[in-house]
Short mmCIF file of C-alpha atoms and ligand atoms in Angstrom, two decimals:
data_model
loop_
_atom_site.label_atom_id
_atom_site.label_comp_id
_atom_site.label_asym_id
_atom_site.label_seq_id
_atom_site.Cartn_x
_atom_site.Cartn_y
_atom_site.Cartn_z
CA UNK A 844 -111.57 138.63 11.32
CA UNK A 845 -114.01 137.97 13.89
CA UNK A 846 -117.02 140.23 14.35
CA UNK A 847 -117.23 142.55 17.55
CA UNK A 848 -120.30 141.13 19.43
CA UNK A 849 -123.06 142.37 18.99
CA UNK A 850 -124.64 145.02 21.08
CA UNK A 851 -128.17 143.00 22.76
CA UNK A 852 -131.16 144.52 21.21
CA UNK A 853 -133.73 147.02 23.59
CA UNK A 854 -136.60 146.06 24.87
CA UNK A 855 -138.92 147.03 22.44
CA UNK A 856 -137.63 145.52 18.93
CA UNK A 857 -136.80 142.13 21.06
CA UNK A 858 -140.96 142.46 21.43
CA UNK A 859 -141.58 143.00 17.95
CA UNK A 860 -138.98 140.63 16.34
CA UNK A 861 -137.66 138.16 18.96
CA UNK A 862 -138.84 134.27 18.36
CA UNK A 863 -140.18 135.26 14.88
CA UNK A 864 -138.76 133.14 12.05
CA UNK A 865 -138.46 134.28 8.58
CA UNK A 866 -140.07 133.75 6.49
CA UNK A 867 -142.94 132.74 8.01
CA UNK A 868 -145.73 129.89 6.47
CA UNK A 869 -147.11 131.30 3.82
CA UNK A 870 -145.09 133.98 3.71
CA UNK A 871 -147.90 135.48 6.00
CA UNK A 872 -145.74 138.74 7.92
CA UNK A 873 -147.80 137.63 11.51
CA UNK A 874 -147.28 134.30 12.92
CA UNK A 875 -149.66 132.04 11.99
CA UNK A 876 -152.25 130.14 14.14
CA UNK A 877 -151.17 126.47 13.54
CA UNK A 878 -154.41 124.87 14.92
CA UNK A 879 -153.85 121.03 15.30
CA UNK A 880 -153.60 118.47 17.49
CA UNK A 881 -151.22 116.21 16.10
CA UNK A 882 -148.69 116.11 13.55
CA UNK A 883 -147.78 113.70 10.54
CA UNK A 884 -144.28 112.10 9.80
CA UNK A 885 -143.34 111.28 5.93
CA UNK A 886 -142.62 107.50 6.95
CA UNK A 887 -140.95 105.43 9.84
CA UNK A 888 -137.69 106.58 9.46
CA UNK A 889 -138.79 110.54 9.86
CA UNK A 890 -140.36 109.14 13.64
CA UNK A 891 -137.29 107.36 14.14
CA UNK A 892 -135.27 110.35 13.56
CA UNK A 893 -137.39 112.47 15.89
CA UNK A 894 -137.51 109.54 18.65
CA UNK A 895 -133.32 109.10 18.54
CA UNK A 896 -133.08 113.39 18.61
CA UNK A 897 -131.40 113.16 15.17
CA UNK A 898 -134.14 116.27 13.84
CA UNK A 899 -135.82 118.70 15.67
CA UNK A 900 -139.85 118.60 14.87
CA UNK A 901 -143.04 118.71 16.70
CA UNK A 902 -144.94 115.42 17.24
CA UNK A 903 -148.20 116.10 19.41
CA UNK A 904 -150.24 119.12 20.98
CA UNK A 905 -149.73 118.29 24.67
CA UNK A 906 -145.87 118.16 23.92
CA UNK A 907 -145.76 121.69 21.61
CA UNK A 908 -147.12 123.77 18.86
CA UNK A 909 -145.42 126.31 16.37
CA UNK A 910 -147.54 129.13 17.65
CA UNK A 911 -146.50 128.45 21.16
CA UNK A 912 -142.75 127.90 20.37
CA UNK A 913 -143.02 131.99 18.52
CA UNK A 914 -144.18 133.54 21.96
CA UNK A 915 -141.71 131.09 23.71
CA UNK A 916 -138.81 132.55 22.05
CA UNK A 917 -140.00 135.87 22.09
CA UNK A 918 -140.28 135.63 25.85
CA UNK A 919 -136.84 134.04 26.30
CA UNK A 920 -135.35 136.32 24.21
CA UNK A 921 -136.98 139.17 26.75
CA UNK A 922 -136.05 137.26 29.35
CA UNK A 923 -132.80 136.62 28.46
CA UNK A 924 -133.20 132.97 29.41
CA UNK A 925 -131.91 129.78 27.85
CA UNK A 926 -134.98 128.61 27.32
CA UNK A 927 -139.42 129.12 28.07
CA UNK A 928 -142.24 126.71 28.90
CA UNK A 929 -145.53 128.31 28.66
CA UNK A 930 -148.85 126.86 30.07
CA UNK A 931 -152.18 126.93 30.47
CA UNK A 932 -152.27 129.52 33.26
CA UNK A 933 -149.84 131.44 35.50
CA UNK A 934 -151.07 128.76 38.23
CA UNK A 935 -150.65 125.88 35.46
CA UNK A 936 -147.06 127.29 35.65
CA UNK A 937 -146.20 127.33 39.24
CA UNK A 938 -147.88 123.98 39.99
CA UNK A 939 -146.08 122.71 37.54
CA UNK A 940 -142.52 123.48 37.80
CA UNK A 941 -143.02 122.82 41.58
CA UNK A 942 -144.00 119.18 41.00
CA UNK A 943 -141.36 118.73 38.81
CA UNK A 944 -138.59 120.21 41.27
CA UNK A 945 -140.10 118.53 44.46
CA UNK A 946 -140.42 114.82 45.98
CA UNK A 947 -142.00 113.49 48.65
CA UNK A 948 -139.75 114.49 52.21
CA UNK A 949 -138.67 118.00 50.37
CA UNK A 950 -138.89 121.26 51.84
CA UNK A 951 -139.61 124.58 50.08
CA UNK A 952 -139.26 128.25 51.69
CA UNK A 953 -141.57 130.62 50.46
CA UNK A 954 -142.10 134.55 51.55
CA UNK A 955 -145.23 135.84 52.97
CA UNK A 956 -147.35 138.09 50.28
CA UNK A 957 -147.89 136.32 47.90
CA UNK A 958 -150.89 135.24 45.25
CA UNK A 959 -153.30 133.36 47.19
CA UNK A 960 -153.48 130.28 45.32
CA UNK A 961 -149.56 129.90 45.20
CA UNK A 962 -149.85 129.68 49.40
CA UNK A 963 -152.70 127.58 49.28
CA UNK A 964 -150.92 125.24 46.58
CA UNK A 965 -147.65 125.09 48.87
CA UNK A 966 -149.04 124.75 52.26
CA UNK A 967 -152.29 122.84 51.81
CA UNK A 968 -151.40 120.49 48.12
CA UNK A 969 -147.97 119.72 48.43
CA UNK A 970 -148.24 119.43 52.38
CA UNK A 971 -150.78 116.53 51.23
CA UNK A 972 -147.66 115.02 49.41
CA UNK A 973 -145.29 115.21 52.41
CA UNK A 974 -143.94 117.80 50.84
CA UNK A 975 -143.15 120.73 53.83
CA UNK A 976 -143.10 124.49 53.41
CA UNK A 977 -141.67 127.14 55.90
CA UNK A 978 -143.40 130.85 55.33
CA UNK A 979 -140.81 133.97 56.28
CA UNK A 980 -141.73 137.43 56.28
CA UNK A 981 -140.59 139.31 52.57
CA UNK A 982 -137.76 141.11 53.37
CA UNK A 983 -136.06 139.21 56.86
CA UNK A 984 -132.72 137.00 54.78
CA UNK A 985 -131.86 136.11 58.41
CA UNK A 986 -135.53 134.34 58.78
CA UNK A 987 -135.35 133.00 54.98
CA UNK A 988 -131.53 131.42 55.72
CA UNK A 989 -131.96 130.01 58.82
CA UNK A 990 -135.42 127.96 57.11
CA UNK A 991 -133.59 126.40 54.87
CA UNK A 992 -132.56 122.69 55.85
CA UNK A 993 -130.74 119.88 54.37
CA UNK A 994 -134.32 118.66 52.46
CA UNK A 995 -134.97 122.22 51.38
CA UNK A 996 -135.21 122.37 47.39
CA UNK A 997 -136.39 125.71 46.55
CA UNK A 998 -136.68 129.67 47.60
CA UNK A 999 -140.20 130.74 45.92
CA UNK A 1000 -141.03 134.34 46.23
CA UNK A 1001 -142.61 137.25 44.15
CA UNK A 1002 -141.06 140.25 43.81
CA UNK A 1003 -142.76 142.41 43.55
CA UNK A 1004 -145.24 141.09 46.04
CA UNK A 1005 -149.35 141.05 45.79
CA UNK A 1006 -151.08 143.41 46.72
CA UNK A 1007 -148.21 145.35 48.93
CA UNK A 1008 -145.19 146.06 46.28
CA UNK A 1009 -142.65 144.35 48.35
CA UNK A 1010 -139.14 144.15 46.68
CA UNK A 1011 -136.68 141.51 47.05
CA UNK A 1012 -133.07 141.95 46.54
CA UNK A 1013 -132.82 139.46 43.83
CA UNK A 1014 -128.90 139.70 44.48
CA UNK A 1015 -128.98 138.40 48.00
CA UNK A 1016 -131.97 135.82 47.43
CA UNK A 1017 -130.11 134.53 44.68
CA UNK A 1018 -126.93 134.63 46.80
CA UNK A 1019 -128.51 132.50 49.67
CA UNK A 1020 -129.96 129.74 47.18
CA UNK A 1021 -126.47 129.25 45.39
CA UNK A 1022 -124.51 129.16 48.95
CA UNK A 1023 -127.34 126.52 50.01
CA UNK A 1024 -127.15 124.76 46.97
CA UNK A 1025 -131.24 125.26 46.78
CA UNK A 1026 -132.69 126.76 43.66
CA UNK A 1027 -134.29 130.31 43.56
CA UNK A 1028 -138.00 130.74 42.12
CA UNK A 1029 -139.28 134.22 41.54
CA UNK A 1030 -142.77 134.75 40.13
CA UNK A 1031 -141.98 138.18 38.50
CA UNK A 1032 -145.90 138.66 37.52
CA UNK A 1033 -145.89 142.00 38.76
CA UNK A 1034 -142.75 143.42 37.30
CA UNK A 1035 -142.24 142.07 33.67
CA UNK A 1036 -139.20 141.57 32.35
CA UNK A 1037 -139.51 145.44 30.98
CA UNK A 1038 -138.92 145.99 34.61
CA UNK A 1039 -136.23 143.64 36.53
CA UNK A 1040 -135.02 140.71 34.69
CA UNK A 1041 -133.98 138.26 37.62
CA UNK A 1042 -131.72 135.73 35.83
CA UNK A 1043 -129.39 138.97 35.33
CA UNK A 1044 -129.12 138.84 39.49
CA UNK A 1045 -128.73 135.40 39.79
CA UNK A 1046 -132.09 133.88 39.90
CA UNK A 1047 -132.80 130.57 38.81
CA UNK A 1048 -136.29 130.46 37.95
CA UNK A 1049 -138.41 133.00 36.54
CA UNK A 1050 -142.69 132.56 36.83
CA UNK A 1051 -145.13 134.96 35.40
CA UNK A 1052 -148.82 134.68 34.61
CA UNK A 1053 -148.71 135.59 30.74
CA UNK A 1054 -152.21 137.00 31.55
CA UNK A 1055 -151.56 139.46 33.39
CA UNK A 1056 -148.36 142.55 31.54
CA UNK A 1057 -147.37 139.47 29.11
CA UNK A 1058 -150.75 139.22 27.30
CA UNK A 1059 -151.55 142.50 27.98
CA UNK A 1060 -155.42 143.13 26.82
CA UNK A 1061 -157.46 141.00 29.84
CA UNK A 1062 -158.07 138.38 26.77
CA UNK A 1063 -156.15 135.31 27.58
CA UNK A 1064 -155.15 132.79 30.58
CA UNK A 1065 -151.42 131.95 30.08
CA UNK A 1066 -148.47 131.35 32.39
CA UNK A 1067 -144.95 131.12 31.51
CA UNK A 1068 -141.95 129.10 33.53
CA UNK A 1069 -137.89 130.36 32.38
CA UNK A 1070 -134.30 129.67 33.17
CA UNK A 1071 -131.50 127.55 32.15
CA UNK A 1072 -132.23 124.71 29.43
CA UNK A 1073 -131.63 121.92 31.88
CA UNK A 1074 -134.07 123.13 34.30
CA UNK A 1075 -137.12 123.89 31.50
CA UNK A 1076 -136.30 120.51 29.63
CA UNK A 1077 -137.26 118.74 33.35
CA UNK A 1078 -140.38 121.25 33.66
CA UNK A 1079 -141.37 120.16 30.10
CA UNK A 1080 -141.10 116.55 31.24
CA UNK A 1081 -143.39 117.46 33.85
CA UNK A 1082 -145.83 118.72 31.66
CA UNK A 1083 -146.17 116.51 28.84
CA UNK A 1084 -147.63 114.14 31.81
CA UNK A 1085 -149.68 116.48 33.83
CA UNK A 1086 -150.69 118.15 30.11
CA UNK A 1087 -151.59 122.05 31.46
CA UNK A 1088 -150.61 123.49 28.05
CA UNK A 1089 -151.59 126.27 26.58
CA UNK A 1090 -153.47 126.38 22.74
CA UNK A 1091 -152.55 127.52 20.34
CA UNK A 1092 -155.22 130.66 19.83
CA UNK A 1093 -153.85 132.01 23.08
CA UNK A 1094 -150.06 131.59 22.28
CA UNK A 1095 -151.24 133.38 19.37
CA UNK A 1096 -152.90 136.44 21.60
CA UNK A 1097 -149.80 136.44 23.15
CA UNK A 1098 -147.33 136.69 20.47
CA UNK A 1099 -149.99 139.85 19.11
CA UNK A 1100 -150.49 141.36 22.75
CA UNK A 1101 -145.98 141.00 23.31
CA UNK A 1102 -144.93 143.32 20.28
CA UNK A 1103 -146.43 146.54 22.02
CA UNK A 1104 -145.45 145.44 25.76
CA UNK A 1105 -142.93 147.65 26.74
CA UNK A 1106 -145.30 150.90 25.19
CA UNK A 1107 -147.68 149.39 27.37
CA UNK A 1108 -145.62 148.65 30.87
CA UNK A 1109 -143.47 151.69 29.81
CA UNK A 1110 -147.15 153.44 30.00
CA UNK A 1111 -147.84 151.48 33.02
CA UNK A 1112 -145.11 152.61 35.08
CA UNK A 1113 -145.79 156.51 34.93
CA UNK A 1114 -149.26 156.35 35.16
CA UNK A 1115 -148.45 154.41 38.45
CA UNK A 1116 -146.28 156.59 39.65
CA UNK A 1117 -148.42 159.80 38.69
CA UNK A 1118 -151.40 157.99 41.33
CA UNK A 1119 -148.93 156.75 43.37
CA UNK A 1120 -147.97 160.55 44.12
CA UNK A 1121 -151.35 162.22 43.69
CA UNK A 1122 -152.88 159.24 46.45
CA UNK A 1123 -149.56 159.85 48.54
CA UNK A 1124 -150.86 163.45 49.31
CA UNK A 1125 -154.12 163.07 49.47
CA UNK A 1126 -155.98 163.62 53.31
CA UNK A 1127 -158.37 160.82 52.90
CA UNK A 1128 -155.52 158.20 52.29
CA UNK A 1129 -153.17 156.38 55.19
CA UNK A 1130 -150.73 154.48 53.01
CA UNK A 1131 -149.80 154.10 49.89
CA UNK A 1132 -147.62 151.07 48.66
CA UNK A 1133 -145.90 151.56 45.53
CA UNK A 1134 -141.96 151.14 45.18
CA UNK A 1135 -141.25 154.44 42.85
CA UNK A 1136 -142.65 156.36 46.47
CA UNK A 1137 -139.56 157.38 47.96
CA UNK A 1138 -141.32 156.17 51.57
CA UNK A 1139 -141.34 152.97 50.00
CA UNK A 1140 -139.63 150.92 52.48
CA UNK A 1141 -137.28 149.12 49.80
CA UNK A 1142 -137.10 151.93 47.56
CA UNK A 1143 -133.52 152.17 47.24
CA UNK A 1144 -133.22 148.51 46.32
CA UNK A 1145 -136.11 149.15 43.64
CA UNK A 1146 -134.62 151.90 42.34
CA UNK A 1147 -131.09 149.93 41.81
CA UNK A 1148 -132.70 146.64 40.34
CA UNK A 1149 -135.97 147.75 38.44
CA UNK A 1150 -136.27 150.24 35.24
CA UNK A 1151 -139.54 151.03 36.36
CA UNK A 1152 -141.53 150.46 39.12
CA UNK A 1153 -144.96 148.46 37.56
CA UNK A 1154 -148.93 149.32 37.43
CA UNK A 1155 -150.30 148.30 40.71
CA UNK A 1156 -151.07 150.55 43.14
CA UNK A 1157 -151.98 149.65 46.33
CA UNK A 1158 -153.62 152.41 48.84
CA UNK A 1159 -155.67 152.57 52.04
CA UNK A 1160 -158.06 154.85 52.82
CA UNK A 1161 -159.09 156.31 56.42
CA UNK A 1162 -162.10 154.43 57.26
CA UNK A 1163 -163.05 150.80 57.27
CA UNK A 1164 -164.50 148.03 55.01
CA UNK A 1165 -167.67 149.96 53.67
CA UNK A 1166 -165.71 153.62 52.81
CA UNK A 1167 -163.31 151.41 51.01
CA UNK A 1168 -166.45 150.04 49.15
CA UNK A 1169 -167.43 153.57 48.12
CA UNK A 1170 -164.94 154.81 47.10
CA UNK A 1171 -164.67 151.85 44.80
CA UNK A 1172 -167.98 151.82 43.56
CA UNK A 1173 -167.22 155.46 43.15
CA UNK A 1174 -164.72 155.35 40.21
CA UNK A 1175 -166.01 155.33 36.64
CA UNK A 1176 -162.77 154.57 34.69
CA UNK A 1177 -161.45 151.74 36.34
CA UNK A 1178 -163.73 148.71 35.78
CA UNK A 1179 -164.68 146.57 39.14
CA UNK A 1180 -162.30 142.97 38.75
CA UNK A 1181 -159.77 140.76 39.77
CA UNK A 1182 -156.69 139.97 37.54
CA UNK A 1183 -154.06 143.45 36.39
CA UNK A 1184 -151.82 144.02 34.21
CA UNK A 1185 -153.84 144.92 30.92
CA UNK A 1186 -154.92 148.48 29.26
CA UNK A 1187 -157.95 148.62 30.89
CA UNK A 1188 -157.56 149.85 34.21
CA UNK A 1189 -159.09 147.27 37.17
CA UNK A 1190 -159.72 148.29 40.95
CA UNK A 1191 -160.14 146.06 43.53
CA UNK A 1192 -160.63 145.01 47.22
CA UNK A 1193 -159.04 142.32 48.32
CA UNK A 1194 -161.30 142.31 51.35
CA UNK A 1195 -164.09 141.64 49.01
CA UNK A 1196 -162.52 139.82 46.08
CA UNK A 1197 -160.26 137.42 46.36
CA UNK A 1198 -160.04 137.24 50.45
CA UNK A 1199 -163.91 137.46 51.06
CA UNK A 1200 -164.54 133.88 52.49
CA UNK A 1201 -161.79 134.72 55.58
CA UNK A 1202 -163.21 136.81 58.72
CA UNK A 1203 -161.70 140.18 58.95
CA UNK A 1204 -159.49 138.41 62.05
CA UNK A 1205 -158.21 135.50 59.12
CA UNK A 1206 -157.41 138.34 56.78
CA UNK A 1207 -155.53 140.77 59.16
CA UNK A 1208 -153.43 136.99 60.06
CA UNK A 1209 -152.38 136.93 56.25
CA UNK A 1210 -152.17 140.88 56.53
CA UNK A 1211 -154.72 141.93 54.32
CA UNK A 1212 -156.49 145.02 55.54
CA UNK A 1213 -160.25 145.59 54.80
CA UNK A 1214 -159.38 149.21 53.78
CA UNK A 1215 -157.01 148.57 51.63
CA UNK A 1216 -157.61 148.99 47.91
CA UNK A 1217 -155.71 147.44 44.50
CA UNK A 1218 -155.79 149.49 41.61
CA UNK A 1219 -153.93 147.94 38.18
CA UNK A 1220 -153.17 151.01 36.43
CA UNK A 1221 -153.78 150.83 32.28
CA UNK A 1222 -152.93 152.87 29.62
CA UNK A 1223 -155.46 155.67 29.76
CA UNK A 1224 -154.39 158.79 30.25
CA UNK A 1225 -152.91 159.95 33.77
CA UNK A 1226 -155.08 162.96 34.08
CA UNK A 1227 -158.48 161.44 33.39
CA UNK A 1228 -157.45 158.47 35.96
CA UNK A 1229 -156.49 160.79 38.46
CA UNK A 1230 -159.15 163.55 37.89
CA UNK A 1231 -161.55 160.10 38.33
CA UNK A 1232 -159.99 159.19 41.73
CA UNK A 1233 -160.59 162.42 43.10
CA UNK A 1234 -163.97 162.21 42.10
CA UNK A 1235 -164.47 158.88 43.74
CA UNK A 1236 -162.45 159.85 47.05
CA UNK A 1237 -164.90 163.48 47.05
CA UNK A 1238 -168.12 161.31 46.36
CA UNK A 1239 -166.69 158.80 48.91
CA UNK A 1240 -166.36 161.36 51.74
CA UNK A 1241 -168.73 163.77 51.19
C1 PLP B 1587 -152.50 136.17 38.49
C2 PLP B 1587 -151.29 135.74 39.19
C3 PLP B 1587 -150.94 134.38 39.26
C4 PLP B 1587 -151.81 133.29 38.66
O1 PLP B 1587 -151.89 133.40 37.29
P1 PLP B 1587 -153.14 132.84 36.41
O2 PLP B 1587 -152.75 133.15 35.02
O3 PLP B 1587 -154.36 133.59 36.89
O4 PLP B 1587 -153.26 131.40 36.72
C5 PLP B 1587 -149.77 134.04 39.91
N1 PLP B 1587 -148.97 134.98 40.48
C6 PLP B 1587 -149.30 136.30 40.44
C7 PLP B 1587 -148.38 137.27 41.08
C8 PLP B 1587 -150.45 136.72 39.80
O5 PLP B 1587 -150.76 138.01 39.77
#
């Protein structure tokens, strides 16, 4: 009789026990660190083998590792994606898949707010390859559909964005590429497959930089590229010439920092929401963008395609470049740096981080305000974070 399928497994056990073999080398319980460079075949007929696709073995570092193939599977399995290629870097990642999907006299359509170096990559790199990019604002399907032209390959966005927590509908994004024949990229960084899954709407491609929810502890650089097999194989391809892979010691990190990430993003999401709320009411604040806020202008489509709404908070305060400053400077939990996503929790000003070089003018063109402020929420405790923030805005102000 055949078996009933199986109900899929939750979130948290696919962390702890998807991609891991058993038994493992060793018979260690963790997965082990297999730290070479190359790898030896019995005799000629074993390389033969491997060369025709007869067995299935690793050969060299730049093509895969056993430690990397663990967190791999362990992502896909999250994912729920045929298959995972993880790199070097989340930019490693992006620049990556985009050679491999693009040719010279292509066209790509990418939303506005997004990571800074994916913009400059698309409009400044590939333009250098005759490779052309239209920008349309997050959120306008009418501007994103009538972009797309007969050379256009791919629909890149983030969802959601950096730093202002737009949401996409994945559904109609996904719709558009499919009707257009073009293929869908979403760099899902900020939400984690704890939080939307996009290849369950329809997506194509999903990014993330592993060192951000993924890894988890601010420890490791890793990105991670997923979808169907055909599409990874040709991103693999890719790689084994351009050679951004990632080693083995962080593909180990990762597999260690994955088994607790949905406590963590679970964590994540209602400390958000608890300084989403508490900043939301606050005098000395003029906006607060965070997706769980029901003034959230795509709330609704947040609440029907996410589980929970991520760790970044983004805020502005009344006042201009130097109150943001203080009020910065004023926190003593949060530490002062770029990147998000692990326990520790980061604040930041784009102004003055990762934006500093542009005049206020260039910013306010790519819509970054010099009040506004980032804060990556970690796993501390809600109260102390918040009774901290109130501290800062009171020192701020006073
Ligand atoms: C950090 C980040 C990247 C780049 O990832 P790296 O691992 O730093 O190379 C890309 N997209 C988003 C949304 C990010 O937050």
């Amino acid at each position: 009789m055949a078996q009933p399928p199986k109900k899929p497994l939750g979130p948290s056990t696919t962390a702890v026990h998807g991609g891991e073999t058993r038994p493992k080398l060793g018979n260690s319980l963790v997965t082990p660190i297999v730290q070479t460079a190359t790898y030896t075949f019995t005799n000629t007929q074993e390389l033969r083998d491997h060369f025709d696709g007869k067995i299935e073995r690793v050969e060299y570092g730049r093509y895969g590792n056993p430690t990397q193939r663990v967190a791999e599977e362990k992502l896909a399995a999250l994912e729920g994606a045929e298959d995972c290629l993880l790199f070097a870097s989340g930019m490693a990642a992006m620049t990556t898949t985009l050679f491999a999907m693009l040719s010279r006299g292509t066209h790509v359509v990418v939303t506005d707010d997004s990571y800074r170096r994916t913009r400059q990559f698309l409009n400044q790199t590939l333009h250098k390859y005759g490779i052309e990019v239209s920008t349309v604002p997050c959120g306008d399907y009418e501007a994103l559909e009538d972009a797309i032209k007969p050379t256009t390959r791919a629909l890149v966005s983030e969802s959601p964005t950096n730093p202002y927590n737009r949401v996409l509908d994945l559904e109609r994004f996904g719709e558009i590429g499919r009707r257009n024949r073009v293929k869908t990229i979403i760099d899902a960084t900020f939400a984690t497959p704890y939080n939307v899954r996009p290849l369950d709407y329809g997506i194509d491609v999903v990014m993330h930089s592993a060192t951000k929810y993924l890894g988890g502890h601010n420890d490791l650089l890793a990105g991670a590229v997923l979808g169907s097999r055909v599409i990874i194989d040709a991103v693999r391809g890719m790689q084994g010439i351009t050679g951004a892979v990632v080693d083995p010691f962080a593909a180990f990190l990762l597999v260690r920092g994955l088994k607790t990430f949905a406590l963590r993003v679970q964590r994540q999401n209602t400390n958000a929401q608890a300084i989403a709320e508490f900043l939301a009411s606050h005098p000395r604040i003029s906006a607060v963008h965070y997706p769980g806020l029901a003034t959230h202008r795509e709330h609704a489509v947040a609440k029907r395609q996410m589980r929970g709404f991520g760790g970044v908070v983004s805020f502005e305060v009344t006042g201009d470049i130097d109150t943001a400053a203080r009020v910065v400077d004023a926190c003593e939990i949060p530490y002062l740096a770029v990147s998000l996503g692990g326990v520790e929790s980061l604040i930041e000003q784009p102004a003055i981080m990762s934006f500093y070089e542009l005049t206020t003018e260039e910013r306010m063109q790519v819509g970054i305000k010099d009040n506004l402020i980032r804060y990556s929420v970690g796993i501390e405790d809600p109260e102390d974070l918040i009774a901290d923030l109130a501290q800062a805005l009171d020192r701020a102000f006073g």
